[in-house]
mmCIF file of C-alpha atoms in Angstrom:
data_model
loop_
_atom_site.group_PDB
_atom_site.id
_atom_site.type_symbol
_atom_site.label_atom_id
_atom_site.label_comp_id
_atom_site.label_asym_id
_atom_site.label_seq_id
_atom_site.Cartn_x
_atom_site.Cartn_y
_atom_site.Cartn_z
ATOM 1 C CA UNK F 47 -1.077 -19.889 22.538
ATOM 2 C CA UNK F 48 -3.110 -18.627 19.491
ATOM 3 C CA UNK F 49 -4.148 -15.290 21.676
ATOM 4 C CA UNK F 50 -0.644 -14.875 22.826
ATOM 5 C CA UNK F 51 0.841 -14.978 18.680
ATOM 6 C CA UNK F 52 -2.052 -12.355 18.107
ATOM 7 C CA UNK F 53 -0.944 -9.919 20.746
ATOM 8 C CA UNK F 54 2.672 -9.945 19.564
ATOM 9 C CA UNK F 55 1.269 -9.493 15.846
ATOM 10 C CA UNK F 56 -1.122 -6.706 17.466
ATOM 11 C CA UNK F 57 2.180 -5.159 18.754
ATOM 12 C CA UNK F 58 4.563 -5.606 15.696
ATOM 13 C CA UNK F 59 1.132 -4.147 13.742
ATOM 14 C CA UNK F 60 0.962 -1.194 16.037
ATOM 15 C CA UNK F 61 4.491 -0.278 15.787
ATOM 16 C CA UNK F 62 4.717 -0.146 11.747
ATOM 17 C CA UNK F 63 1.251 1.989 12.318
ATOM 18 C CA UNK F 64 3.604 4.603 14.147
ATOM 19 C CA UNK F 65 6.315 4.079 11.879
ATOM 20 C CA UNK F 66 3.643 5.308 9.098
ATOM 21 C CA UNK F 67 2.593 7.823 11.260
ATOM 22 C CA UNK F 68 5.943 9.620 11.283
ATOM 23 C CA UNK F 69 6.318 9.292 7.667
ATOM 24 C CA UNK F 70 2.475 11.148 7.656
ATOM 25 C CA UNK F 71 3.980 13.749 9.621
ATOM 26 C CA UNK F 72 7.346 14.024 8.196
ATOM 27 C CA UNK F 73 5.791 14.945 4.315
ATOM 28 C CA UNK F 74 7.486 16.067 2.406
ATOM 29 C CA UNK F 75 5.357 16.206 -0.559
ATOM 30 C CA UNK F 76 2.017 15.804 -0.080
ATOM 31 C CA UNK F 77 2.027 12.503 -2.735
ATOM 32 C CA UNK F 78 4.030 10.948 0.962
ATOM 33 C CA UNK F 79 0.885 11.819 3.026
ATOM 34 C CA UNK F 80 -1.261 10.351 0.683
ATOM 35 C CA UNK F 81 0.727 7.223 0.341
ATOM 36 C CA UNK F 82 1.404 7.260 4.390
ATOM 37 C CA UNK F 83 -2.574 7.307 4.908
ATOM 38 C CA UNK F 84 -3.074 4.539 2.264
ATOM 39 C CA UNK F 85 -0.285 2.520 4.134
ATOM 40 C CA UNK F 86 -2.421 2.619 7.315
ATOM 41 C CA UNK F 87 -5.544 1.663 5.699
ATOM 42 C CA UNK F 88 -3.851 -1.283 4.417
ATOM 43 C CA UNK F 89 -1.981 -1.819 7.796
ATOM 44 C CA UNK F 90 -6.152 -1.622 9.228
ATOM 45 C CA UNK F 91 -6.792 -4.085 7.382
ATOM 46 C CA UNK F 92 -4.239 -6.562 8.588
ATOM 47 C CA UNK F 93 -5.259 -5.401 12.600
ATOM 48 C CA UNK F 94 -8.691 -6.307 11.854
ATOM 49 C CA UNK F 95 -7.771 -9.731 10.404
ATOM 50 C CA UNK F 96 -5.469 -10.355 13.707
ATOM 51 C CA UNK F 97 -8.314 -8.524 15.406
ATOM 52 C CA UNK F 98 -10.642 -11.164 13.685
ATOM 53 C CA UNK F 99 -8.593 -14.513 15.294
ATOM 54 C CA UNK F 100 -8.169 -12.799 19.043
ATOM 55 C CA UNK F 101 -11.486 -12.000 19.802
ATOM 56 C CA UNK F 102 -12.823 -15.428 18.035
ATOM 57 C CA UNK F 103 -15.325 -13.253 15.893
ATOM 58 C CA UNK F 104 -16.396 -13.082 12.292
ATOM 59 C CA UNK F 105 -17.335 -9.450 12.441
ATOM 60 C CA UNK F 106 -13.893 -7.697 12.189
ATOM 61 C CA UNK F 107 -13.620 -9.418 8.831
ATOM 62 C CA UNK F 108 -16.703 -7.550 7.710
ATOM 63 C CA UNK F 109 -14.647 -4.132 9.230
ATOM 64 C CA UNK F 110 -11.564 -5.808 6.982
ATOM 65 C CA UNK F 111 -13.381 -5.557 3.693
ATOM 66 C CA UNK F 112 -14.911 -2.271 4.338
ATOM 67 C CA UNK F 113 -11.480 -0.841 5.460
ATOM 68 C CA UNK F 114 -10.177 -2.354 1.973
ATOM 69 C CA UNK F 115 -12.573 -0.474 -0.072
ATOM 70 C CA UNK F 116 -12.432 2.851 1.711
ATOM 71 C CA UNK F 117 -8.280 2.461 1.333
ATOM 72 C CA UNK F 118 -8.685 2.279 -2.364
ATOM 73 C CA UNK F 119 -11.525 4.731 -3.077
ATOM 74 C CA UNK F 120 -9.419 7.108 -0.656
ATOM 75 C CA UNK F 121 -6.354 6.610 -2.549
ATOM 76 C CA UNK F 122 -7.682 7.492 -5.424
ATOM 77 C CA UNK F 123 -9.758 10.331 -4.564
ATOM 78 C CA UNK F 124 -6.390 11.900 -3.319
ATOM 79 C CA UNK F 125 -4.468 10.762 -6.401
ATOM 80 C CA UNK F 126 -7.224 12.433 -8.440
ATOM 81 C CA UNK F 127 -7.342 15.927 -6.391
ATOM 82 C CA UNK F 128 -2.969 15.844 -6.775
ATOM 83 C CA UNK F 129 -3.244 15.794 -10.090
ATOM 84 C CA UNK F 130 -6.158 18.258 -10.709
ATOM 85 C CA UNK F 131 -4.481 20.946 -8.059
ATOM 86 C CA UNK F 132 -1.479 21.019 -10.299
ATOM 87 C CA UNK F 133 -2.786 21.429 -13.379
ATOM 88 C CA UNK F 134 -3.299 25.063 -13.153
ATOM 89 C CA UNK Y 257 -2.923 -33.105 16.982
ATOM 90 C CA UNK Y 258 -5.222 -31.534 13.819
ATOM 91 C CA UNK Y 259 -5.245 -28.318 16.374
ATOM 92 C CA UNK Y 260 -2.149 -27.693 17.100
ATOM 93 C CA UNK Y 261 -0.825 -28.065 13.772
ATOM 94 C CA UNK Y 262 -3.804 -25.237 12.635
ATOM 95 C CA UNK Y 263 -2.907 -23.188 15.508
ATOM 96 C CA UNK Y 264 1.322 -23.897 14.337
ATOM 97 C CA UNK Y 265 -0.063 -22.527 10.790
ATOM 98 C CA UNK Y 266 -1.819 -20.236 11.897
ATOM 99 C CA UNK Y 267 0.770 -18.795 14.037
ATOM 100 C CA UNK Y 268 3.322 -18.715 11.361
ATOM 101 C CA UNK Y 269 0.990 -16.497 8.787
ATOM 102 C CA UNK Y 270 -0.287 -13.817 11.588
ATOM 103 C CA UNK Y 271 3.965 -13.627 12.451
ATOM 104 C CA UNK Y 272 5.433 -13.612 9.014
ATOM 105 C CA UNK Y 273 2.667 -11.073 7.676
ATOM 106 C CA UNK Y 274 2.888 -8.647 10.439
ATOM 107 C CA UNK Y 275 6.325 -8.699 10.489
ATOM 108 C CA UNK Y 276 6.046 -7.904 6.471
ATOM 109 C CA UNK Y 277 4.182 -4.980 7.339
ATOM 110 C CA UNK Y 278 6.644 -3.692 9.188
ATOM 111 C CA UNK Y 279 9.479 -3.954 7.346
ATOM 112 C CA UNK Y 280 7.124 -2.282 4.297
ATOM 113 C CA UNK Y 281 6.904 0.460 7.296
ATOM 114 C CA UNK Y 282 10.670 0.589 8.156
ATOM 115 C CA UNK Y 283 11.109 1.417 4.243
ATOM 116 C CA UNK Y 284 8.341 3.805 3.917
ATOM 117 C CA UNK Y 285 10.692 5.926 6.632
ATOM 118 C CA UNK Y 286 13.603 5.015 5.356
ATOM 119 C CA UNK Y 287 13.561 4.933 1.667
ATOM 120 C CA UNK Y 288 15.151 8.082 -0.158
ATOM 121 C CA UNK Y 289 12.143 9.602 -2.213
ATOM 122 C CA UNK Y 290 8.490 8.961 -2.978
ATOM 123 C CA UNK Y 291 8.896 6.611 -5.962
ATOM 124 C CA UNK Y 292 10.805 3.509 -3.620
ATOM 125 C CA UNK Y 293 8.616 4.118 -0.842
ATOM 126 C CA UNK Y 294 5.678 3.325 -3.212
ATOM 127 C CA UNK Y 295 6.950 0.433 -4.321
ATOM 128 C CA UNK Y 296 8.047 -0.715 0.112
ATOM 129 C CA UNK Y 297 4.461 0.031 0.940
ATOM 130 C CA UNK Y 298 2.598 -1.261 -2.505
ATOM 131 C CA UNK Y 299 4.311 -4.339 -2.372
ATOM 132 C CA UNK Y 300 4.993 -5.349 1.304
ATOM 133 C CA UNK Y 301 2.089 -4.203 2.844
ATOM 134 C CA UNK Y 302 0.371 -6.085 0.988
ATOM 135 C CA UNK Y 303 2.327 -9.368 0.803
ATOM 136 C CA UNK Y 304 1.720 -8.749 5.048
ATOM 137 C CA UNK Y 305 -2.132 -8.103 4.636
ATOM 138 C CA UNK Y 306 -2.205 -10.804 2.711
ATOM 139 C CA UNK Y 307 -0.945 -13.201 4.724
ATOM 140 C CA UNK Y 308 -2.717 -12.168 7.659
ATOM 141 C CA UNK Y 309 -5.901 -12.850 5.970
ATOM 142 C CA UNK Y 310 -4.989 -16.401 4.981
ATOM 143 C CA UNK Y 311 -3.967 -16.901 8.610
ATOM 144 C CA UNK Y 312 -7.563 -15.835 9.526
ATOM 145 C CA UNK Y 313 -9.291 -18.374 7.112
ATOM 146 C CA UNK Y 314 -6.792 -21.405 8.390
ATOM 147 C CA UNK Y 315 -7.978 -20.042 11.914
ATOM 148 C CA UNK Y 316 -11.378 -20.386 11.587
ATOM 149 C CA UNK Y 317 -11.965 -22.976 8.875
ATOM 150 C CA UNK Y 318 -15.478 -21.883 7.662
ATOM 151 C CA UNK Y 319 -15.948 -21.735 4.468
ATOM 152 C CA UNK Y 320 -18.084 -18.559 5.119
ATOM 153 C CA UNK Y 321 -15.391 -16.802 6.793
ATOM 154 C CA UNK Y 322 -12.787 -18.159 4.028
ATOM 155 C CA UNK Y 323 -14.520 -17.220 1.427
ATOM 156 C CA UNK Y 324 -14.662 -13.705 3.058
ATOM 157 C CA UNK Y 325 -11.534 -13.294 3.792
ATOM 158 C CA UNK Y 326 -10.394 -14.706 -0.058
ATOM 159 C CA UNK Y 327 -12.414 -11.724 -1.253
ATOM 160 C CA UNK Y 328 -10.679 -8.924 0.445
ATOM 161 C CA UNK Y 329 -7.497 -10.496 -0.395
ATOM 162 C CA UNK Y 330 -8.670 -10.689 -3.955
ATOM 163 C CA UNK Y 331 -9.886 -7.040 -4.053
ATOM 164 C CA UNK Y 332 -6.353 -6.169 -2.306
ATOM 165 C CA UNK Y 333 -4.448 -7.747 -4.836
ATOM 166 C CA UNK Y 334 -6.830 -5.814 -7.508
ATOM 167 C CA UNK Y 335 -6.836 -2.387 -6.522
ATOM 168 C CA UNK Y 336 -3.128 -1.564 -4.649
ATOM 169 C CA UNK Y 337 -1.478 -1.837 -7.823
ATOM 170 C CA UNK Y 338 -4.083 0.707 -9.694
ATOM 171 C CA UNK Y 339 -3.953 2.924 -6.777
ATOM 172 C CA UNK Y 340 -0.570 3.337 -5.989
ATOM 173 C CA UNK Y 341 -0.061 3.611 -9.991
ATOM 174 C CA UNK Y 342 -2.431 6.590 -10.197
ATOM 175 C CA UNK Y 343 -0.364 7.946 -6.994
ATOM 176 C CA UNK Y 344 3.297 7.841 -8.458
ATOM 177 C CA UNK Y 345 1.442 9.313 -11.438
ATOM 178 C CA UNK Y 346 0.190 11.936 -9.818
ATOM 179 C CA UNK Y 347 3.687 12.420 -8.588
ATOM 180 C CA UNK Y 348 5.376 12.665 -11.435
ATOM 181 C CA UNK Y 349 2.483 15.221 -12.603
ATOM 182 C CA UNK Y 350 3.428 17.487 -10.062
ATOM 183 C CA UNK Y 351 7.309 17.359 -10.041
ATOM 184 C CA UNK Y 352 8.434 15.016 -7.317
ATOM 185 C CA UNK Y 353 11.992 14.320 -8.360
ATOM 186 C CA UNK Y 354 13.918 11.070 -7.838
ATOM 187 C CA UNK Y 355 17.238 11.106 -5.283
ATOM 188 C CA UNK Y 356 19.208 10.482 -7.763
ATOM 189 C CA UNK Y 357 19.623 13.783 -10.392
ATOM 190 C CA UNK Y 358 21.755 11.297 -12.601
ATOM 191 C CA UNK Y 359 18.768 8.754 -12.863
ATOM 192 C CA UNK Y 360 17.167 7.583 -16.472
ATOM 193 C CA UNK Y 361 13.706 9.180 -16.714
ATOM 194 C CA UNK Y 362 12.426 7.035 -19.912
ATOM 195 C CA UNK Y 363 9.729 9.406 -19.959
ATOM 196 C CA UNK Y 364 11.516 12.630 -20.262
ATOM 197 C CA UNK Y 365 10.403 14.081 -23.254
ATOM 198 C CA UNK Y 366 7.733 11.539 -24.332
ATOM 199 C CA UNK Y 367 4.952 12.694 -22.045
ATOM 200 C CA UNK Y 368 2.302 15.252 -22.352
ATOM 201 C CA UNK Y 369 1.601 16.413 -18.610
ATOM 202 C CA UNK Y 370 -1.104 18.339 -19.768
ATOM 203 C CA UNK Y 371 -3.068 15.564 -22.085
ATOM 204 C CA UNK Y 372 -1.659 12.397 -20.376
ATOM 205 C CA UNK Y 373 -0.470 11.368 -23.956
ATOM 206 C CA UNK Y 374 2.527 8.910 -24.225
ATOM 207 C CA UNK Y 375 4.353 10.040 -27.663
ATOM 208 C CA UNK Y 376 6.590 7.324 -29.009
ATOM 209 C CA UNK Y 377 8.717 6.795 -32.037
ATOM 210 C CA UNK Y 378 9.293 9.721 -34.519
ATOM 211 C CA UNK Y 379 6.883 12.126 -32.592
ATOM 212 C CA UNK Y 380 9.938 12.687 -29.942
ATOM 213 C CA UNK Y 381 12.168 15.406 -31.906
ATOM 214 C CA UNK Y 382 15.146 15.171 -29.037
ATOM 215 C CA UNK Y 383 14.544 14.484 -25.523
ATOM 216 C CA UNK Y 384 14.043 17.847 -23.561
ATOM 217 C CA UNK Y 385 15.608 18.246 -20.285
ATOM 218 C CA UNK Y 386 13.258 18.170 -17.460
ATOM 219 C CA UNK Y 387 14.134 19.975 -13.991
#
């Protein structure tokens, strides 16, 4: 029953990850890219916890918290570089 | 009977966060401009991630594994708000206008783009229009 609930969450996860992706594509500014990509780290992060209960194994936690780090660095490296480009 | 009431539980927080997440992805396509998107995806997405990852702790009941998965939701709950702050920030930097044209901009006038300094009081001589 569990890996049954964890394929339709896989799904429902997999279809907001191509929602994001047309909103990555779609722009307009590029402040909407940045936010789409951090939207699909976060959205990672919640596959790999679903990932985590499927496949009965610790290890996609481990790919959870790295996924949450790399979202935020990311998000602010691009926040950083929108700011800077516009300054001159 | 202790199983299928963690697997009930279990169920219920994979469903309700996934589905959270994609109603924060519904309104990052369908919300009007970049400020109310930020605040679907900031908020949402999280709220879904979040769940998920309690889900995942009830599922495997370790306290290794819960303790894990307390500390990503803990460092998600710490660094979406910053981020998607310095984001709309950086928006605002560079112009991204609200739908709205009639909309209150509180911080028309009262922001240095260039320094990042917030003037209040008697250092605001009459608000300027932005375009």
């Amino acid at each position: 029953m569990i890996e049954l609930v964890c394929e339709i969450a896989l799904g429902i996860l997999g279809l907001s990850l191509a929602l994001t992706f047309a909103r990555l594509v779609r722009g307009p500014a590029l402040e909407d890219r940045a936010l789409a990509l951090d939207m699909i780290s976060t959205t990672s992060v919640a596959v790999a916890a679903v990932a985590a209960v499927r496949y009965r194994s610790s290890v996609y936690l481990d790919v959870a918290v790295v996924l949450g780090l790399i979202a935020f660095i990311g998000t602010v490296a691009f926040a950083r570089y929108l700011e800077r480009g516009e300054k001159q | 009977m202790i199983g299928t009431l963690v697997d009930g539980l279990v169920a219920l927080f994979t469903l309700l966060g996934s589905l959270a997440v994609l109603v924060a992805a519904v309104g990052l396509l369908r919300m009007p401009d970049l400020y109310t998107r930020m605040q679907a995806t900031s908020k949402a997405a999280t709220l879904g991630a979040i769940l998920v990852l309690i889900g995942t702790a009830v599922a495997f009941g370790s306290t290794a594994i819960t303790v894990k998965s307390l500390i990503v939701v803990v460092f998600l709950a710490l660094t979406v708000p910053v981020a998607s702050h310095m984001l709309a920030r950086a928006g605002y930097v560079a112009g991204v206008r609200m739908r709205d044209p009639n909309a209150i901009d509180e911080l028309d006038g009262r922001y240095e783009v260039s320094t990042h300094r917030l003037l209040a009081g008697r250092d605001v001589e009459k608000p300027s229009t932005r375009d």
